[in-house]
PDB file of C-alpha atoms in Angstrom:
ATOM      1  CA  MET A   1     -59.067 -33.255   1.386  1.00 43.00           C
ATOM      2  CA  ALA A   2     -59.852 -33.535   5.077  1.00 42.00           C
ATOM      3  CA  ALA A   3     -61.392 -30.056   5.095  1.00 44.00           C
ATOM      4  CA  VAL A   4     -63.591 -30.954   2.141  1.00 43.00           C
ATOM      5  CA  THR A   5     -64.911 -34.212   3.612  1.00 43.00           C
ATOM      6  CA  GLY A   6     -65.579 -32.759   7.050  1.00 45.00           C
ATOM      7  CA  ALA A   7     -69.105 -32.431   8.384  1.00 49.00           C
ATOM      8  CA  ALA A   8     -69.246 -28.660   7.733  1.00 46.00           C
ATOM      9  CA  ALA A   9     -68.295 -28.919   4.046  1.00 72.00           C
ATOM     10  CA  SER A  10     -71.123 -28.619   1.546  1.00 79.00           C
ATOM     11  CA  PRO A  11     -71.021 -28.584  -2.241  1.00 79.00           C
ATOM     12  CA  GLU A  12     -71.835 -24.865  -2.185  1.00 86.00           C
ATOM     13  CA  ALA A  13     -68.904 -24.219   0.180  1.00 87.00           C
ATOM     14  CA  VAL A  14     -66.564 -26.205  -2.087  1.00 84.00           C
ATOM     15  CA  ARG A  15     -67.783 -24.226  -5.125  1.00 86.00           C
ATOM     16  CA  GLY A  16     -67.023 -21.011  -3.238  1.00 89.00           C
ATOM     17  CA  TRP A  17     -63.539 -22.226  -2.269  1.00 88.00           C
ATOM     18  CA  CYS A  18     -62.846 -23.217  -5.883  1.00 87.00           C
ATOM     19  CA  ASP A  19     -64.058 -19.830  -7.157  1.00 89.00           C
ATOM     20  CA  ARG A  20     -61.860 -17.989  -4.656  1.00 91.00           C
ATOM     21  CA  ALA A  21     -58.907 -20.172  -5.679  1.00 88.00           C
ATOM     22  CA  GLY A  22     -59.461 -19.156  -9.321  1.00 89.00           C
ATOM     23  CA  MET A  23     -60.329 -22.647 -10.620  1.00 86.00           C
ATOM     24  CA  ARG A  24     -62.080 -22.774 -13.985  1.00 84.00           C
ATOM     25  CA  ALA A  25     -65.517 -24.359 -14.118  1.00 78.00           C
ATOM     26  CA  ASP A  26     -64.227 -27.162 -16.398  1.00 79.00           C
ATOM     27  CA  SER A  27     -61.202 -28.004 -14.199  1.00 81.00           C
ATOM     28  CA  PRO A  28     -60.881 -31.760 -13.506  1.00 79.00           C
ATOM     29  CA  LEU A  29     -59.775 -31.054  -9.932  1.00 81.00           C
ATOM     30  CA  ARG A  30     -62.854 -28.899  -9.302  1.00 82.00           C
ATOM     31  CA  ALA A  31     -65.077 -31.670 -10.687  1.00 80.00           C
ATOM     32  CA  ALA A  32     -63.369 -34.246  -8.455  1.00 79.00           C
ATOM     33  CA  LEU A  33     -63.731 -32.074  -5.345  1.00 81.00           C
ATOM     34  CA  LEU A  34     -67.400 -31.389  -6.042  1.00 80.00           C
ATOM     35  CA  ALA A  35     -68.146 -35.043  -6.812  1.00 78.00           C
ATOM     36  CA  THR A  36     -66.446 -36.143  -3.625  1.00 78.00           C
ATOM     37  CA  THR A  37     -68.259 -33.558  -1.534  1.00 80.00           C
ATOM     38  CA  GLU A  38     -71.636 -34.338  -3.102  1.00 77.00           C
ATOM     39  CA  ALA A  39     -71.104 -38.082  -2.607  1.00 75.00           C
ATOM     40  CA  ALA A  40     -70.088 -37.540   1.004  1.00 73.00           C
ATOM     41  CA  THR A  41     -73.103 -35.308   1.626  1.00 74.00           C
ATOM     42  CA  ALA A  42     -75.467 -37.840   0.020  1.00 71.00           C
ATOM     43  CA  ALA A  43     -73.939 -40.672   2.036  1.00 68.00           C
ATOM     44  CA  ARG A  44     -74.186 -38.645   5.213  1.00 69.00           C
ATOM     45  CA  GLU A  45     -77.862 -37.849   4.533  1.00 68.00           C
ATOM     46  CA  ALA A  46     -78.659 -41.446   3.583  1.00 63.00           C
ATOM     47  CA  ALA A  47     -76.914 -42.802   6.646  1.00 59.00           C
ATOM     48  CA  GLY A  48     -78.373 -40.212   9.033  1.00 58.00           C
ATOM     49  CA  GLY A  49     -80.821 -41.933  11.511  1.00 50.00           C
ATOM     50  CA  ALA A  50     -82.404 -44.298   8.990  1.00 50.00           C
ATOM     51  CA  ARG A  51     -79.696 -46.913   9.350  1.00 57.00           C
ATOM     52  CA  GLY A  52     -78.688 -46.093  12.850  1.00 63.00           C
ATOM     53  CA  LEU A  53     -75.000 -45.634  12.030  1.00 68.00           C
ATOM     54  CA  THR A  54     -72.742 -44.541  14.792  1.00 76.00           C
ATOM     55  CA  PRO A  55     -70.669 -41.388  14.205  1.00 78.00           C
ATOM     56  CA  GLU A  56     -67.591 -43.604  13.669  1.00 83.00           C
ATOM     57  CA  ALA A  57     -69.418 -45.770  11.108  1.00 79.00           C
ATOM     58  CA  GLU A  58     -70.711 -42.650   9.386  1.00 75.00           C
ATOM     59  CA  ARG A  59     -67.135 -41.265   9.146  1.00 81.00           C
ATOM     60  CA  GLU A  60     -65.969 -44.608   7.735  1.00 82.00           C
ATOM     61  CA  LEU A  61     -68.750 -44.593   5.135  1.00 78.00           C
ATOM     62  CA  VAL A  62     -67.915 -41.026   4.135  1.00 78.00           C
ATOM     63  CA  ARG A  63     -64.216 -41.953   3.909  1.00 83.00           C
ATOM     64  CA  ARG A  64     -64.982 -44.916   1.617  1.00 82.00           C
ATOM     65  CA  VAL A  65     -67.235 -42.865  -0.637  1.00 78.00           C
ATOM     66  CA  ALA A  66     -64.609 -40.113  -0.803  1.00 79.00           C
ATOM     67  CA  GLU A  67     -61.903 -42.648  -1.705  1.00 81.00           C
ATOM     68  CA  ALA A  68     -64.084 -44.138  -4.444  1.00 77.00           C
ATOM     69  CA  ALA A  69     -64.813 -40.687  -5.863  1.00 76.00           C
ATOM     70  CA  ALA A  70     -61.109 -39.770  -5.691  1.00 78.00           C
ATOM     71  CA  ALA A  71     -60.162 -42.975  -7.521  1.00 77.00           C
ATOM     72  CA  GLY A  72     -62.709 -42.184 -10.249  1.00 74.00           C
ATOM     73  CA  ALA A  73     -61.377 -38.650 -10.552  1.00 77.00           C
ATOM     74  CA  GLU A  74     -57.801 -39.961 -10.807  1.00 82.00           C
ATOM     75  CA  ARG A  75     -58.826 -42.323 -13.602  1.00 79.00           C
ATOM     76  CA  GLU A  76     -60.487 -39.442 -15.476  1.00 77.00           C
ATOM     77  CA  VAL A  77     -57.453 -37.188 -15.076  1.00 81.00           C
ATOM     78  CA  ALA A  78     -55.164 -40.017 -16.249  1.00 83.00           C
ATOM     79  CA  ARG A  79     -57.358 -40.548 -19.325  1.00 82.00           C
ATOM     80  CA  LEU A  80     -57.285 -36.829 -20.161  1.00 81.00           C
ATOM     81  CA  SER A  81     -53.532 -36.768 -19.641  1.00 84.00           C
ATOM     82  CA  ARG A  82     -52.987 -39.715 -22.000  1.00 85.00           C
ATOM     83  CA  ARG A  83     -55.108 -38.026 -24.665  1.00 84.00           C
ATOM     84  CA  VAL A  84     -53.104 -34.790 -24.394  1.00 86.00           C
ATOM     85  CA  GLU A  85     -49.822 -36.729 -24.482  1.00 88.00           C
ATOM     86  CA  LEU A  86     -50.942 -38.619 -27.594  1.00 87.00           C
ATOM     87  CA  ARG A  87     -51.998 -35.409 -29.343  1.00 88.00           C
ATOM     88  CA  THR A  88     -48.704 -33.729 -28.444  1.00 89.00           C
ATOM     89  CA  GLY A  89     -46.701 -36.745 -29.605  1.00 88.00           C
ATOM     90  CA  LEU A  90     -48.501 -36.877 -32.944  1.00 90.00           C
ATOM     91  CA  GLY A  91     -47.971 -33.149 -33.450  1.00 89.00           C
ATOM     92  CA  LEU A  92     -44.266 -33.454 -32.721  1.00 88.00           C
ATOM     93  CA  ALA A  93     -43.955 -36.432 -35.051  1.00 88.00           C
ATOM     94  CA  ALA A  94     -45.674 -34.481 -37.846  1.00 90.00           C
ATOM     95  CA  ALA A  95     -43.376 -31.493 -37.258  1.00 89.00           C
ATOM     96  CA  GLY A  96     -40.345 -33.799 -37.358  1.00 86.00           C
ATOM     97  CA  LEU A  97     -41.464 -35.359 -40.638  1.00 89.00           C
ATOM     98  CA  LEU A  98     -42.086 -31.911 -42.107  1.00 90.00           C
ATOM     99  CA  LEU A  99     -38.612 -30.751 -41.082  1.00 89.00           C
ATOM    100  CA  LEU A 100     -37.079 -33.954 -42.432  1.00 88.00           C
ATOM    101  CA  GLY A 101     -38.828 -33.569 -45.799  1.00 88.00           C
ATOM    102  CA  GLY A 102     -37.980 -29.868 -46.004  1.00 87.00           C
ATOM    103  CA  GLY A 103     -34.337 -30.533 -45.172  1.00 84.00           C
ATOM    104  CA  TYR A 104     -34.153 -33.289 -47.777  1.00 85.00           C
ATOM    105  CA  ALA A 105     -35.702 -31.080 -50.472  1.00 84.00           C
ATOM    106  CA  LEU A 106     -33.457 -28.146 -49.599  1.00 82.00           C
ATOM    107  CA  GLY A 107     -30.412 -30.413 -49.671  1.00 78.00           C
ATOM    108  CA  ARG A 108     -31.343 -31.789 -53.090  1.00 77.00           C
ATOM    109  CA  TRP A 109     -31.923 -28.279 -54.455  1.00 76.00           C
ATOM    110  CA  ASP A 110     -28.665 -26.998 -52.969  1.00 73.00           C
ATOM    111  CA  ALA A 111     -26.719 -29.985 -54.334  1.00 70.00           C
ATOM    112  CA  ALA A 112     -28.073 -29.355 -57.846  1.00 68.00           C
ATOM    113  CA  ALA A 113     -27.077 -25.678 -57.644  1.00 66.00           C
ATOM    114  CA  ARG A 114     -23.609 -26.572 -56.375  1.00 69.00           C
ATOM    115  CA  ALA A 115     -23.106 -29.116 -59.151  1.00 68.00           C
ATOM    116  CA  GLU A 116     -23.374 -26.321 -61.744  1.00 68.00           C
ATOM    117  CA  ALA A 117     -20.858 -24.066 -59.982  1.00 67.00           C
ATOM    118  CA  PRO A 118     -17.641 -25.967 -60.934  1.00 71.00           C
ATOM    119  CA  ARG A 119     -18.662 -26.142 -64.567  1.00 71.00           C
ATOM    120  CA  GLY A 120     -19.290 -22.402 -64.674  1.00 68.00           C
ATOM    121  CA  ALA A 121     -16.089 -21.642 -62.798  1.00 69.00           C
ATOM    122  CA  GLY A 122     -14.152 -23.836 -65.252  1.00 71.00           C
ATOM    123  CA  PHE A 123     -15.574 -21.941 -68.200  1.00 68.00           C
ATOM    124  CA  LEU A 124     -14.726 -18.579 -66.628  1.00 68.00           C
ATOM    125  CA  ALA A 125     -11.199 -19.760 -65.874  1.00 69.00           C
ATOM    126  CA  GLU A 126     -10.826 -20.849 -69.509  1.00 67.00           C
ATOM    127  CA  VAL A 127     -12.114 -17.500 -70.805  1.00 63.00           C
ATOM    128  CA  ALA A 128      -9.904 -15.578 -68.399  1.00 65.00           C
ATOM    129  CA  GLU A 129      -6.916 -17.684 -69.405  1.00 62.00           C
ATOM    130  CA  LEU A 130      -7.493 -17.072 -73.096  1.00 62.00           C
ATOM    131  CA  ASN A 131      -8.703 -13.500 -72.486  1.00 67.00           C
ATOM    132  CA  ASP A 132     -11.213 -14.090 -75.270  1.00 68.00           C
ATOM    133  CA  LEU A 133     -14.219 -11.807 -74.817  1.00 73.00           C
ATOM    134  CA  ALA A 134     -15.742 -13.007 -78.096  1.00 77.00           C
ATOM    135  CA  ALA A 135     -15.913 -16.570 -76.706  1.00 73.00           C
ATOM    136  CA  LEU A 136     -17.543 -15.227 -73.537  1.00 73.00           C
ATOM    137  CA  ARG A 137     -20.125 -13.351 -75.604  1.00 78.00           C
ATOM    138  CA  ARG A 138     -20.887 -16.454 -77.742  1.00 81.00           C
ATOM    139  CA  HIS A 139     -21.306 -18.586 -74.614  1.00 76.00           C
ATOM    140  CA  CYS A 140     -23.590 -15.996 -73.015  1.00 76.00           C
ATOM    141  CA  GLU A 141     -25.735 -15.707 -76.115  1.00 81.00           C
ATOM    142  CA  ARG A 142     -26.133 -19.516 -76.265  1.00 81.00           C
ATOM    143  CA  ASN A 143     -27.028 -19.750 -72.540  1.00 77.00           C
ATOM    144  CA  ALA A 144     -29.010 -16.520 -72.151  1.00 81.00           C
ATOM    145  CA  TYR A 145     -32.351 -16.320 -70.376  1.00 82.00           C
ATOM    146  CA  ASP A 146     -34.922 -13.596 -69.765  1.00 84.00           C
ATOM    147  CA  HIS A 147     -34.852 -11.910 -66.387  1.00 80.00           C
ATOM    148  CA  ALA A 148     -36.771  -8.776 -65.335  1.00 83.00           C
ATOM    149  CA  GLY A 149     -37.332  -7.763 -68.951  1.00 86.00           C
ATOM    150  CA  ARG A 150     -33.692  -8.166 -69.959  1.00 85.00           C
ATOM    151  CA  ARG A 151     -31.503 -10.978 -71.294  1.00 83.00           C
ATOM    152  CA  ALA A 152     -28.936 -12.385 -68.869  1.00 79.00           C
ATOM    153  CA  CYS A 153     -26.104 -14.832 -69.272  1.00 74.00           C
ATOM    154  CA  ALA A 154     -26.314 -17.995 -67.183  1.00 63.00           C
ATOM    155  CA  LEU A 155     -22.680 -17.949 -66.037  1.00 58.00           C
ATOM    156  CA  PRO A 156     -21.756 -15.333 -64.864  1.00 50.00           C
ATOM    157  CA  PRO A 157     -24.697 -12.917 -64.802  1.00 48.00           C
ATOM    158  CA  VAL A 158     -23.420 -10.661 -67.566  1.00 49.00           C
ATOM    159  CA  TRP A 159     -26.090  -8.440 -69.111  1.00 50.00           C
ATOM    160  CA  ILE A 160     -26.043  -8.620 -72.884  1.00 54.00           C
ATOM    161  CA  GLY A 161     -28.879  -6.398 -73.980  1.00 58.00           C
ATOM    162  CA  GLY A 162     -31.855  -4.209 -73.097  1.00 57.00           C
ATOM    163  CA  ALA A 163     -30.268  -1.649 -70.783  1.00 52.00           C
ATOM    164  CA  ARG A 164     -32.601  -0.133 -68.252  1.00 52.00           C
TER     165      ARG A 164
END
């Protein structure tokens, strides 16, 4: 900061330094540096001979103006930072709620599918125990559904008609 507030620094020089450093034109730091330099230059010009300030008093005035500009720039950067933090926090909260809702729905769907499995396994065990294919066919015909242009049995997926 000392190089920027020195007597040789001008707003044009600061712009050049910022360009060489690769700072974007909308960078808060660039705006703070330019505002400080412009304020120091204006104070230096206003204080030049008209008020009769000594070089020490002029340096003190420039220092005060630079500190005030730096404090303003810090407030602006803090405000921007809070806004970004709020936006990020809200986005993360929304993502968390979405994951929570998706996990709940998937769990409910999976639980319903798992609840049917023991019943189907019990029926298959009964059919296997009795070795009664006619009972299996009757069950499949009662619980059949259409799938890909054919009729399928609900438990297990035994095809009962419409060969491809």
